[in-house]
Amino acid sequence: MKSYRSTLTTMKLIIFVCQLGLILRTEAQVPDACTVSETNRPPENTDISVSCGTQSIDLNIYLCPMYQASYNESLMVLNNQFNTPACLGTADWTAVPPVLKFRIPLNETVIAACGNSFKIMNDVGSGTFSDFSSIQSVNISGSVTSSDPSAGAITYRSQLLYKFSCYYPLQYLLNNTQVSVSGVNVAIRDNNGTFISTLSMQLYKDPLYQEPLTIPPTGLNLKTKIYVSVKATNLTQRFNVLLDRCYATTSPYPTLTTYYDLFVGCTRDPQTKVELNGASQKAQFSFEAFRFVEHKDIIVSTFYLHCTTRLCEVSTCSSLLPVCPSKRKRREVQDVPTNATVTSPAIYVGKQNSAQKSDSSYSSPVVAVIICIVILTIVIVAMTIYLLFYVRLGKPLIH
């Protein structure tokens, strides 16, 4: 009987230990992928990485520290928006180490639905933009928070809070460099938090902006109309394109080179016409081909087009447009300050236009023949007049 009781007690103890182990495993819920991961540790401030892209903000947060803190992916959400599925992350257990991913598209619907902050900030222009009293930037921020499932009045779980922020400047320098036919997209720098990769510049030959301008090696004729379009693609509808300034230089780089302004605010070259600006995701203007005076001794004058471009929040674009007429004096040709640039086509202009060529279309031999004919005609006419004069007087021609 005593042996039976001892065996029963031992079995109860074993069952109790097994149940305790199950309880502890249920509480921790540590997946197998975390048992071999170096991130199987308590949470740290470095557990989140942020990528500020042109179309979305991507967050990656280590999963294993969440399980160490007695949470899981279903208990982590953007800005406490647990009732919105779009605000929940996606667990990626194939990644090394495993991560919880959040993708926040840069459109008004998702940003507002998940409670993220979207702030437009105004600053005084400096450096390349020192001529402008106000330049804009946008800051998008938020947090990923944990939800404690504890039902009682107390908890032993620590709160997890991951904050993120992306800062995007909204003003850029688009640089038009050497290609022969049309514009090219500018460099992509997603990791730096910039929208510049969405911007491109294109040259056209027609006022409908449909036929790309082809520039021959011999250059365009003087006063050829050039139509320029700067547009944004794959960009959130919250922003329009606004050109603050466009100018031409004799070098592909705006460093230590002379330049000529096509327009700066209200001040513009007489042949330049700004047709669309700040009202949509493209800006358009036109100007006539010209030559730099310093190129007077070369047949083809080559110059490069640059545009200081900003993205303006739709509701504020009208307030950023210049109020004309402006009393601002036109800039003299001088040095352009250094600035990081991106590039697209060179513009070649020939030494003579087509009208000038038609005036000098005769070759030298042809001109010589014409002159000889004219001289011979004059001699014949003179001799005829002389003969008629002496015959009328009745004088013999030979004495």
CSV table of C-alpha atoms in Angstrom, one decimal:
chain,number,residue,atom,x,y,z
A,1,MET,CA,0.0,0.0,0.0
A,2,LYS,CA,2.8,2.4,0.9
A,3,SER,CA,4.6,1.6,-2.4
A,4,TYR,CA,1.4,2.3,-4.3
A,5,ARG,CA,1.1,5.7,-2.6
A,6,SER,CA,4.7,6.5,-3.4
A,7,THR,CA,4.2,5.6,-7.1
A,8,LEU,CA,1.0,7.8,-7.2
A,9,THR,CA,2.9,10.7,-5.7
A,10,THR,CA,5.7,10.4,-8.2
A,11,MET,CA,3.3,10.3,-11.1
A,12,LYS,CA,1.5,13.4,-9.9
A,13,LEU,CA,4.8,15.2,-9.6
A,14,ILE,CA,5.7,14.2,-13.2
A,15,ILE,CA,2.4,15.3,-14.5
A,16,PHE,CA,2.7,18.6,-12.6
A,17,VAL,CA,6.2,19.3,-14.1
A,18,CYS,CA,4.9,18.5,-17.6
A,19,GLN,CA,2.0,20.8,-17.2
A,20,LEU,CA,4.3,23.5,-15.8
A,21,GLY,CA,6.5,23.1,-18.9
A,22,LEU,CA,3.6,23.4,-21.2
A,23,ILE,CA,2.4,26.5,-19.5
A,24,LEU,CA,5.9,28.1,-19.7
A,25,ARG,CA,6.2,27.2,-23.4
A,26,THR,CA,2.7,28.6,-24.1
A,27,GLU,CA,3.7,31.8,-22.3
A,28,ALA,CA,7.0,32.3,-24.2
A,29,GLN,CA,5.8,30.9,-27.5
A,30,VAL,CA,9.3,31.1,-28.9
A,31,PRO,CA,9.3,29.8,-32.5
A,32,ASP,CA,12.0,27.3,-33.6
A,33,ALA,CA,13.5,29.9,-36.0
A,34,CYS,CA,14.3,32.1,-32.9
A,35,THR,CA,16.1,29.3,-30.9
A,36,VAL,CA,19.0,29.5,-33.3
A,37,SER,CA,18.9,33.2,-34.0
A,38,GLU,CA,21.4,35.7,-32.6
A,39,THR,CA,18.5,38.0,-32.0
A,40,ASN,CA,16.9,35.6,-29.5
A,41,ARG,CA,17.5,38.2,-26.7
A,42,PRO,CA,15.6,41.0,-25.0
A,43,PRO,CA,14.6,44.0,-27.2
A,44,GLU,CA,17.1,46.7,-28.0
A,45,ASN,CA,16.9,50.2,-29.5
A,46,THR,CA,18.7,48.9,-32.7
A,47,ASP,CA,16.0,46.3,-33.5
A,48,ILE,CA,14.2,48.6,-36.1
A,49,SER,CA,15.5,49.6,-39.5
A,50,VAL,CA,13.8,52.3,-41.6
A,51,SER,CA,14.0,52.8,-45.4
A,52,CYS,CA,12.6,56.1,-46.7
A,53,GLY,CA,11.6,55.2,-50.3
A,54,THR,CA,10.0,57.3,-53.0
A,55,GLN,CA,6.8,55.3,-53.0
A,56,SER,CA,6.7,53.8,-49.5
A,57,ILE,CA,8.4,53.7,-46.1
A,58,ASP,CA,9.6,50.2,-45.2
A,59,LEU,CA,10.1,49.2,-41.6
A,60,ASN,CA,11.9,45.9,-40.5
A,61,ILE,CA,11.7,45.0,-36.8
A,62,TYR,CA,13.4,41.9,-35.3
A,63,LEU,CA,10.8,39.3,-34.4
A,64,CYS,CA,12.7,37.2,-31.8
A,65,PRO,CA,13.1,40.0,-29.2
A,66,MET,CA,9.3,40.5,-29.4
A,67,TYR,CA,8.8,36.8,-28.4
A,68,GLN,CA,11.4,37.2,-25.7
A,69,ALA,CA,9.2,40.0,-24.3
A,70,SER,CA,6.1,37.7,-24.5
A,71,TYR,CA,4.6,39.4,-27.5
A,72,ASN,CA,4.1,38.2,-31.1
A,73,GLU,CA,3.5,39.8,-34.5
A,74,SER,CA,-0.3,39.9,-34.0
A,75,LEU,CA,0.3,42.2,-30.9
A,76,MET,CA,2.4,44.8,-32.8
A,77,VAL,CA,0.6,47.6,-34.8
A,78,LEU,CA,1.2,51.0,-36.3
A,79,ASN,CA,0.1,53.8,-33.9
A,80,ASN,CA,-2.3,51.6,-31.9
A,81,GLN,CA,-4.6,51.1,-35.0
A,82,PHE,CA,-5.6,47.5,-34.2
A,83,ASN,CA,-8.9,47.7,-36.0
A,84,THR,CA,-7.3,48.5,-39.3
A,85,PRO,CA,-5.7,45.5,-41.1
A,86,ALA,CA,-3.5,47.7,-43.3
A,87,CYS,CA,-1.7,48.8,-40.1
A,88,LEU,CA,-0.6,45.3,-39.1
A,89,GLY,CA,2.8,44.0,-40.1
A,90,THR,CA,3.8,40.8,-41.9
A,91,ALA,CA,6.1,38.3,-40.3
A,92,ASP,CA,9.0,37.1,-42.5
A,93,TRP,CA,10.4,33.9,-40.9
A,94,THR,CA,12.6,33.2,-44.0
A,95,ALA,CA,14.7,36.3,-43.4
A,96,VAL,CA,17.9,36.0,-41.4
A,97,PRO,CA,17.2,37.1,-38.7
A,98,PRO,CA,13.4,36.9,-38.8
A,99,VAL,CA,11.7,40.3,-39.1
A,100,LEU,CA,8.3,41.9,-38.8
A,101,LYS,CA,7.7,44.0,-41.9
A,102,PHE,CA,5.6,47.2,-42.3
A,103,ARG,CA,5.1,48.9,-45.6
A,104,ILE,CA,3.6,52.4,-45.5
A,105,PRO,CA,2.7,53.6,-49.0
A,106,LEU,CA,3.1,57.4,-49.4
A,107,ASN,CA,-0.5,58.1,-50.2
A,108,GLU,CA,-2.9,60.1,-48.1
A,109,THR,CA,-5.3,57.2,-47.5
A,110,VAL,CA,-2.9,54.8,-45.8
A,111,ILE,CA,-0.9,57.6,-44.0
A,112,ALA,CA,-4.2,58.9,-42.4
A,113,ALA,CA,-5.8,55.5,-41.8
A,114,CYS,CA,-2.8,54.3,-39.7
A,115,GLY,CA,-2.5,57.5,-37.7
A,116,ASN,CA,1.0,58.5,-39.1
A,117,SER,CA,2.0,62.1,-38.8
A,118,PHE,CA,2.4,64.1,-42.1
A,119,LYS,CA,3.8,67.6,-41.6
A,120,ILE,CA,4.9,70.2,-44.2
A,121,MET,CA,7.6,72.4,-42.9
A,122,ASN,CA,8.8,75.8,-44.3
A,123,ASP,CA,12.4,76.9,-44.0
A,124,VAL,CA,14.5,79.8,-45.2
A,125,GLY,CA,16.4,78.9,-48.4
A,126,SER,CA,20.2,78.5,-48.1
A,127,GLY,CA,23.1,77.5,-50.4
A,128,THR,CA,21.8,76.9,-53.9
A,129,PHE,CA,18.4,77.9,-52.8
A,130,SER,CA,19.5,81.1,-50.9
A,131,ASP,CA,17.5,83.2,-53.4
A,132,PHE,CA,14.2,81.8,-52.1
A,133,SER,CA,12.7,83.0,-48.9
A,134,SER,CA,10.9,79.8,-48.3
A,135,ILE,CA,11.7,76.2,-49.2
A,136,GLN,CA,9.6,73.2,-48.0
A,137,SER,CA,10.2,69.7,-46.7
A,138,VAL,CA,7.9,67.0,-45.4
A,139,ASN,CA,8.3,64.9,-42.3
A,140,ILE,CA,6.4,61.5,-42.0
A,141,SER,CA,6.6,59.9,-38.6
A,142,GLY,CA,4.8,57.3,-36.4
A,143,SER,CA,5.4,54.4,-34.1
A,144,VAL,CA,4.9,50.6,-33.8
A,145,THR,CA,3.5,49.8,-30.4
A,146,SER,CA,2.7,46.6,-28.6
A,147,SER,CA,-0.7,45.6,-27.1
A,148,ASP,CA,-0.5,43.9,-23.8
A,149,PRO,CA,-3.0,41.0,-23.7
A,150,SER,CA,-2.9,40.7,-19.9
A,151,ALA,CA,-6.5,40.7,-18.6
A,152,GLY,CA,-5.7,41.6,-14.9
A,153,ALA,CA,-4.9,44.8,-13.2
A,154,ILE,CA,-1.1,44.2,-13.5
A,155,THR,CA,1.3,42.9,-16.1
A,156,TYR,CA,4.9,41.6,-16.1
A,157,ARG,CA,5.4,42.5,-19.8
A,158,SER,CA,7.4,45.5,-20.7
A,159,GLN,CA,5.9,47.9,-23.3
A,160,LEU,CA,7.5,47.9,-26.7
A,161,LEU,CA,7.6,51.1,-28.7
A,162,TYR,CA,9.5,51.6,-32.0
A,163,LYS,CA,9.4,55.1,-33.3
A,164,PHE,CA,10.3,56.1,-36.9
A,165,SER,CA,10.6,59.2,-39.0
A,166,CYS,CA,11.4,60.1,-42.6
A,167,TYR,CA,12.5,63.5,-43.7
A,168,TYR,CA,12.1,64.5,-47.4
A,169,PRO,CA,13.3,67.8,-48.9
A,170,LEU,CA,10.9,69.0,-51.6
A,171,GLN,CA,13.3,71.1,-53.6
A,172,TYR,CA,15.9,69.8,-56.0
A,173,LEU,CA,18.3,70.9,-58.8
A,174,LEU,CA,17.6,69.1,-62.0
A,175,ASN,CA,20.6,69.2,-64.3
A,176,ASN,CA,20.2,68.7,-68.1
A,177,THR,CA,23.4,67.2,-69.5
A,178,GLN,CA,24.8,65.7,-72.6
A,179,VAL,CA,22.7,63.4,-74.6
A,180,SER,CA,21.7,63.9,-78.2
A,181,VAL,CA,18.0,63.2,-78.4
A,182,SER,CA,16.0,63.4,-75.2
A,183,GLY,CA,15.9,63.6,-71.4
A,184,VAL,CA,16.8,60.8,-69.0
A,185,ASN,CA,15.5,60.0,-65.6
A,186,VAL,CA,17.6,61.2,-62.7
A,187,ALA,CA,19.5,59.2,-60.2
A,188,ILE,CA,17.7,57.1,-57.6
A,189,ARG,CA,18.6,57.6,-53.9
A,190,ASP,CA,15.8,55.9,-52.0
A,191,ASN,CA,17.9,55.3,-48.9
A,192,ASN,CA,18.4,59.0,-48.4
A,193,GLY,CA,14.8,59.8,-48.2
A,194,THR,CA,14.3,61.8,-51.4
A,195,PHE,CA,11.7,62.0,-54.2
A,196,ILE,CA,14.3,63.1,-56.8
A,197,SER,CA,14.1,59.7,-58.5
A,198,THR,CA,10.5,60.4,-59.5
A,199,LEU,CA,11.6,63.5,-61.5
A,200,SER,CA,12.7,63.6,-65.1
A,201,MET,CA,13.3,66.3,-67.8
A,202,GLN,CA,12.4,65.9,-71.5
A,203,LEU,CA,12.9,68.2,-74.5
A,204,TYR,CA,10.2,68.4,-77.2
A,205,LYS,CA,9.9,70.0,-80.7
A,206,ASP,CA,6.2,70.6,-80.6
A,207,PRO,CA,3.8,72.7,-78.4
A,208,LEU,CA,1.8,69.6,-77.5
A,209,TYR,CA,4.9,68.0,-75.9
A,210,GLN,CA,4.5,64.8,-77.9
A,211,GLU,CA,7.5,64.7,-80.3
A,212,PRO,CA,10.9,64.4,-78.5
A,213,LEU,CA,13.4,66.9,-79.8
A,214,THR,CA,16.2,65.4,-81.9
A,215,ILE,CA,19.4,67.6,-81.8
A,216,PRO,CA,21.6,67.0,-84.9
A,217,PRO,CA,25.4,67.0,-84.5
A,218,THR,CA,25.5,70.2,-86.5
A,219,GLY,CA,23.3,71.9,-83.9
A,220,LEU,CA,19.8,73.5,-83.9
A,221,ASN,CA,19.1,76.6,-85.9
A,222,LEU,CA,19.1,79.8,-84.0
A,223,LYS,CA,15.7,80.8,-82.6
A,224,THR,CA,14.4,77.2,-82.8
A,225,LYS,CA,11.6,76.7,-80.3
A,226,ILE,CA,12.5,74.2,-77.5
A,227,TYR,CA,9.7,72.9,-75.3
A,228,VAL,CA,10.8,71.6,-71.9
A,229,SER,CA,8.7,69.3,-69.6
A,230,VAL,CA,9.7,68.4,-66.1
A,231,LYS,CA,7.4,65.8,-64.6
A,232,ALA,CA,7.0,63.4,-61.7
A,233,THR,CA,6.1,59.8,-62.1
A,234,ASN,CA,5.0,57.2,-59.5
A,235,LEU,CA,4.6,60.0,-57.0
A,236,THR,CA,1.9,60.4,-54.4
A,237,GLN,CA,-0.9,62.8,-55.5
A,238,ARG,CA,-0.2,65.0,-52.5
A,239,PHE,CA,2.5,66.9,-54.4
A,240,ASN,CA,2.7,69.0,-57.6
A,241,VAL,CA,5.9,70.0,-59.5
A,242,LEU,CA,6.9,73.7,-59.3
A,243,LEU,CA,9.9,75.2,-61.1
A,244,ASP,CA,11.5,78.1,-59.2
A,245,ARG,CA,14.3,78.7,-61.7
A,246,CYS,CA,15.7,77.4,-65.0
A,247,TYR,CA,19.1,78.5,-66.4
A,248,ALA,CA,21.6,77.5,-69.1
A,249,THR,CA,25.4,76.9,-68.6
A,250,THR,CA,28.3,76.2,-70.9
A,251,SER,CA,29.3,73.3,-68.8
A,252,PRO,CA,27.3,70.2,-67.8
A,253,TYR,CA,28.1,71.1,-64.1
A,254,PRO,CA,26.8,74.2,-62.3
A,255,THR,CA,30.3,74.6,-60.7
A,256,LEU,CA,32.7,77.4,-61.7
A,257,THR,CA,30.8,78.1,-65.0
A,258,THR,CA,28.9,81.1,-66.4
A,259,TYR,CA,25.2,80.8,-66.7
A,260,TYR,CA,22.2,82.6,-68.2
A,261,ASP,CA,18.8,82.7,-66.5
A,262,LEU,CA,15.8,81.7,-68.6
A,263,PHE,CA,13.5,82.6,-65.6
A,264,VAL,CA,13.8,83.2,-61.9
A,265,GLY,CA,10.3,83.7,-60.4
A,266,CYS,CA,8.8,86.6,-62.3
A,267,THR,CA,12.0,87.6,-64.1
A,268,ARG,CA,12.4,85.9,-67.4
A,269,ASP,CA,14.1,86.0,-70.7
A,270,PRO,CA,11.8,87.7,-73.3
A,271,GLN,CA,11.8,84.6,-75.5
A,272,THR,CA,10.9,82.3,-72.5
A,273,LYS,CA,7.3,81.3,-71.9
A,274,VAL,CA,6.2,79.4,-68.7
A,275,GLU,CA,3.1,77.5,-69.7
A,276,LEU,CA,2.4,75.3,-66.7
A,277,ASN,CA,3.8,75.5,-63.2
A,278,GLY,CA,2.7,74.3,-59.8
A,279,ALA,CA,-0.7,73.1,-61.0
A,280,SER,CA,0.0,69.4,-61.7
A,281,GLN,CA,2.7,66.8,-61.5
A,282,LYS,CA,4.4,68.3,-64.6
A,283,ALA,CA,5.7,71.7,-65.4
A,284,GLN,CA,6.2,73.0,-68.9
A,285,PHE,CA,8.0,76.0,-70.5
A,286,SER,CA,9.5,77.0,-73.8
A,287,PHE,CA,12.4,79.1,-75.0
A,288,GLU,CA,14.3,79.8,-78.3
A,289,ALA,CA,17.7,78.4,-79.1
A,290,PHE,CA,20.5,80.9,-78.6
A,291,ARG,CA,24.3,80.9,-78.6
A,292,PHE,CA,26.7,82.0,-75.8
A,293,VAL,CA,28.8,84.9,-76.9
A,294,GLU,CA,32.0,83.1,-75.7
A,295,HIS,CA,31.3,80.5,-78.5
A,296,LYS,CA,31.6,83.1,-81.3
A,297,ASP,CA,34.7,81.4,-82.8
A,298,ILE,CA,33.2,77.9,-82.9
A,299,ILE,CA,30.6,76.5,-85.3
A,300,VAL,CA,28.4,74.8,-82.7
A,301,SER,CA,27.5,76.4,-79.4
A,302,THR,CA,26.7,73.8,-76.7
A,303,PHE,CA,24.9,74.6,-73.5
A,304,TYR,CA,23.1,72.7,-70.7
A,305,LEU,CA,19.8,73.3,-69.1
A,306,HIS,CA,19.3,73.2,-65.3
A,307,CYS,CA,16.1,73.6,-63.3
A,308,THR,CA,15.7,74.2,-59.6
A,309,THR,CA,12.6,72.1,-58.9
A,310,ARG,CA,10.5,71.7,-55.9
A,311,LEU,CA,7.6,69.5,-55.0
A,312,CYS,CA,4.8,71.5,-53.3
A,313,GLU,CA,2.0,70.1,-51.3
A,314,VAL,CA,-1.1,70.6,-53.4
A,315,SER,CA,-2.9,73.0,-51.0
A,316,THR,CA,0.2,75.2,-50.6
A,317,CYS,CA,1.4,75.4,-54.3
A,318,SER,CA,-0.5,78.6,-55.1
A,319,SER,CA,1.1,80.4,-52.2
A,320,LEU,CA,4.6,79.5,-53.4
A,321,LEU,CA,4.1,80.9,-56.9
A,322,PRO,CA,5.7,84.4,-57.4
A,323,VAL,CA,3.4,87.4,-57.5
A,324,CYS,CA,4.2,89.3,-60.7
A,325,PRO,CA,5.2,91.9,-61.8
A,326,SER,CA,8.4,91.7,-59.7
A,327,LYS,CA,10.9,94.5,-59.2
A,328,ARG,CA,13.7,92.0,-58.8
A,329,LYS,CA,16.7,92.8,-61.0
A,330,ARG,CA,17.9,90.4,-63.6
A,331,ARG,CA,21.0,88.4,-62.7
A,332,GLU,CA,24.2,89.1,-64.5
A,333,VAL,CA,26.3,86.2,-65.9
A,334,GLN,CA,28.4,85.0,-63.0
A,335,ASP,CA,29.6,81.8,-61.3
A,336,VAL,CA,27.1,79.2,-60.2
A,337,PRO,CA,27.6,77.7,-56.6
A,338,THR,CA,28.6,74.1,-56.2
A,339,ASN,CA,25.7,71.6,-55.7
A,340,ALA,CA,25.1,67.9,-56.2
A,341,THR,CA,23.4,67.4,-59.5
A,342,VAL,CA,21.8,64.9,-61.8
A,343,THR,CA,22.1,65.0,-65.6
A,344,SER,CA,20.2,64.9,-68.9
A,345,PRO,CA,20.6,66.4,-72.7
A,346,ALA,CA,23.0,69.0,-74.1
A,347,ILE,CA,21.7,71.5,-76.6
A,348,TYR,CA,23.7,72.2,-79.7
A,349,VAL,CA,23.1,75.4,-81.7
A,350,GLY,CA,24.7,76.1,-85.1
A,351,LYS,CA,26.6,79.3,-86.0
A,352,GLN,CA,24.1,80.3,-88.7
A,353,ASN,CA,20.4,79.7,-89.0
A,354,SER,CA,18.6,78.5,-92.1
A,355,ALA,CA,17.8,82.0,-93.4
A,356,GLN,CA,21.4,83.0,-93.3
A,357,LYS,CA,22.4,79.8,-95.1
A,358,SER,CA,19.9,80.5,-98.0
A,359,ASP,CA,21.4,83.9,-98.5
A,360,SER,CA,24.9,82.5,-99.1
A,361,SER,CA,23.9,79.4,-101.0
A,362,TYR,CA,25.9,80.3,-104.1
A,363,SER,CA,29.4,78.7,-104.5
A,364,SER,CA,32.5,80.8,-105.4
A,365,PRO,CA,32.7,79.6,-109.0
A,366,VAL,CA,29.1,80.4,-109.7
A,367,VAL,CA,29.6,83.9,-108.2
A,368,ALA,CA,32.6,84.4,-110.5
A,369,VAL,CA,30.7,83.4,-113.6
A,370,ILE,CA,27.9,85.8,-112.7
A,371,ILE,CA,30.3,88.6,-112.3
A,372,CYS,CA,31.9,87.9,-115.7
A,373,ILE,CA,28.5,87.9,-117.4
A,374,VAL,CA,27.6,91.2,-115.8
A,375,ILE,CA,30.9,92.8,-116.9
A,376,LEU,CA,30.6,91.4,-120.5
A,377,THR,CA,27.0,92.7,-120.7
A,378,ILE,CA,28.1,96.2,-119.6
A,379,VAL,CA,30.9,96.2,-122.3
A,380,ILE,CA,28.5,95.1,-125.1
A,381,VAL,CA,25.9,97.7,-124.1
A,382,ALA,CA,28.6,100.4,-124.1
A,383,MET,CA,29.9,99.4,-127.5
A,384,THR,CA,26.4,99.3,-129.0
A,385,ILE,CA,25.7,102.9,-127.7
A,386,TYR,CA,29.0,104.1,-129.1
A,387,LEU,CA,28.3,102.6,-132.6
A,388,LEU,CA,24.8,104.1,-132.8
A,389,PHE,CA,26.2,107.5,-131.8
A,390,TYR,CA,28.8,107.7,-134.6
A,391,VAL,CA,26.5,106.2,-137.3
A,392,ARG,CA,23.9,108.9,-136.5
A,393,LEU,CA,26.5,111.6,-136.9
A,394,GLY,CA,27.6,110.2,-140.3
A,395,LYS,CA,31.2,110.0,-139.3
A,396,PRO,CA,33.3,107.1,-140.6
A,397,LEU,CA,34.4,104.7,-138.1
A,398,ILE,CA,37.9,104.4,-139.7
A,399,HIS,CA,40.0,107.4,-140.8
